[in-house]
Amino acid sequence: MQMDRTGRMVSPVFDEPRSAVSQPSSSIWRRLKASRREVLLSFACLAAAILALEWLCRQFIFDPTAAYILTPGWSIAVHHNNLLPRVHEDHVITINNLGGRGEAPTAFSTPRIAVFGSSTVQDWVLPERQTWVQQVGQNLRSCIPHVWTGNFGKAGVNARQHLLQLPEVVKYAPRIDMFIVLLGGTDFLFDLHIHHPLVTPEGWWRKQALMYDHYDEGHSALLALVQRLYKSWSRAATEPIPTSDFGDYEKALRDAHAKVTDRQWVDELPDLSSHLDTYRQTISRLKEFADTYGAPIVFVTQPYVWSKTMSESTRRELFAGFIGGDFQSPDVKWYTSDALMAGFSAYNATLLDKCRTDGLSCVDAARLFEGHKDYFFDDFHFSPEGAAALGAMVAEHVKKGWPGC
């Protein structure tokens, strides 16, 4: 008890203990309320940063929601093993963010020329600077200094698969000013099951046309990139990039070709009428696509080394013609060089006929290459000399229709 000023006894008054408990929590809550805007702003900035990184990855690295002819960022070392005639330089192929060989276009690249085809466009055995696609660009720069030529070749694809490729590429590529397509050779090989399985596997058309399809690495480019970086980091430092011992492969084919017996040779082709009708329709559809897109398209015939006067030394360098997928089988049939020449010639003649009747823009490269064995390292793939000759020929054709050239 306590006494007041008059001497009376009064009860003491005690404060509630809340000041010891409530004040700190209340203070924290007030601070949280006061900083709510900062917290929300921080989350908004983080989300914006993630979205910006996602956009940058999709623009400059790759977009997992897109479909690519070759996987962006993929690299492979190509070794010749001193086994390829007229080709001797090992190199590394690196795929750009558009799914093709070489450098991607810059903001200043104009015009942009996209070249499509199979292995005779991809030029697998040649370093980038020697490919005929790059040679086209080199020859054009004298009058079109900022031209870009993009190599969208992929081994084993035919013209019908270009109808799958082109609509996908134009979705993410910068505006294309011209398409160039070298076609006919793989169409013939596929139609007659030459170097192709006798039965086309389910889903083959799209899988062969596109190495990377929609969502192969999920929906997020940023997450896919993190996964790629982790795999690269976790891989042993001494582990090399994938390697193609292409010289060994070609030697195995040449050795198998040299052992073919008389009973294995096939000198006559079946009726090609229905195949050539399909080929004509495919050419028309490619032209329709280019017209709808709003860019010119140039068609190029498929050159080859075979001729009636081919020397025995040249013949020993060849390997094409096995029917089916197993060239090592002792029972596999092989088309002769005369039969192969007749088939390629028929597809080239069909293209040239379409060019005349439909007024298409065409380059008869097969005519230029006739009799020039030094332009090839096998039956129809180009040596550095052949790539240079074809690049110059196609560039001259482009110059004729380009203002200022």
PDB file of C-alpha atoms in Angstrom, residues 105-106 108-114 137 140-141 143-150 174-178 296 398 402-403 405:
ATOM      1  CA  PRO A 105      22.804 -12.427 -88.900  1.00  0.00           C
ATOM      2  CA  THR A 106      23.335  -9.121 -87.144  1.00  0.00           C
ATOM      3  CA  PHE A 108      22.762  -4.706 -89.937  1.00  0.00           C
ATOM      4  CA  SER A 109      22.714  -7.830 -92.136  1.00  0.00           C
ATOM      5  CA  THR A 110      20.841  -7.179 -95.362  1.00  0.00           C
ATOM      6  CA  PRO A 111      19.759  -8.882 -97.457  1.00  0.00           C
ATOM      7  CA  ARG A 112      19.350 -12.166 -95.579  1.00  0.00           C
ATOM      8  CA  ILE A 113      19.555 -15.246 -97.802  1.00  0.00           C
ATOM      9  CA  ALA A 114      18.567 -18.620 -96.293  1.00  0.00           C
ATOM     10  CA  GLY A 137      28.147 -14.535 -99.531  1.00  0.00           C
ATOM     11  CA  LEU A 140      28.110 -11.136-103.314  1.00  0.00           C
ATOM     12  CA  ARG A 141      29.876  -8.740-100.938  1.00  0.00           C
ATOM     13  CA  CYS A 143      28.183  -5.304-104.587  1.00  0.00           C
ATOM     14  CA  ILE A 144      26.093  -6.235-101.501  1.00  0.00           C
ATOM     15  CA  PRO A 145      28.505  -5.578 -98.612  1.00  0.00           C
ATOM     16  CA  HIS A 146      26.161  -6.508 -95.746  1.00  0.00           C
ATOM     17  CA  VAL A 147      24.659  -9.686 -97.207  1.00  0.00           C
ATOM     18  CA  TRP A 148      24.138 -12.690 -94.910  1.00  0.00           C
ATOM     19  CA  THR A 149      23.905 -16.245 -96.233  1.00  0.00           C
ATOM     20  CA  GLY A 150      22.553 -18.794 -93.760  1.00  0.00           C
ATOM     21  CA  PRO A 174      14.806 -12.296 -88.843  1.00  0.00           C
ATOM     22  CA  ARG A 175      13.035 -11.378 -92.041  1.00  0.00           C
ATOM     23  CA  ILE A 176      14.349 -13.588 -94.889  1.00  0.00           C
ATOM     24  CA  ASP A 177      14.866 -11.752 -98.184  1.00  0.00           C
ATOM     25  CA  MET A 178      15.550 -14.794-100.378  1.00  0.00           C
ATOM     26  CA  PRO A 296      11.844 -14.967-103.972  1.00  0.00           C
ATOM     27  CA  VAL A 398      21.602 -13.733-107.555  1.00  0.00           C
ATOM     28  CA  TRP A 402      19.616  -7.764-107.503  1.00  0.00           C
ATOM     29  CA  PRO A 403      19.546  -3.968-107.899  1.00  0.00           C
ATOM     30  CA  CYS A 405      24.895  -5.631-108.918  1.00  0.00           C
TER      31      CYS A 405
END
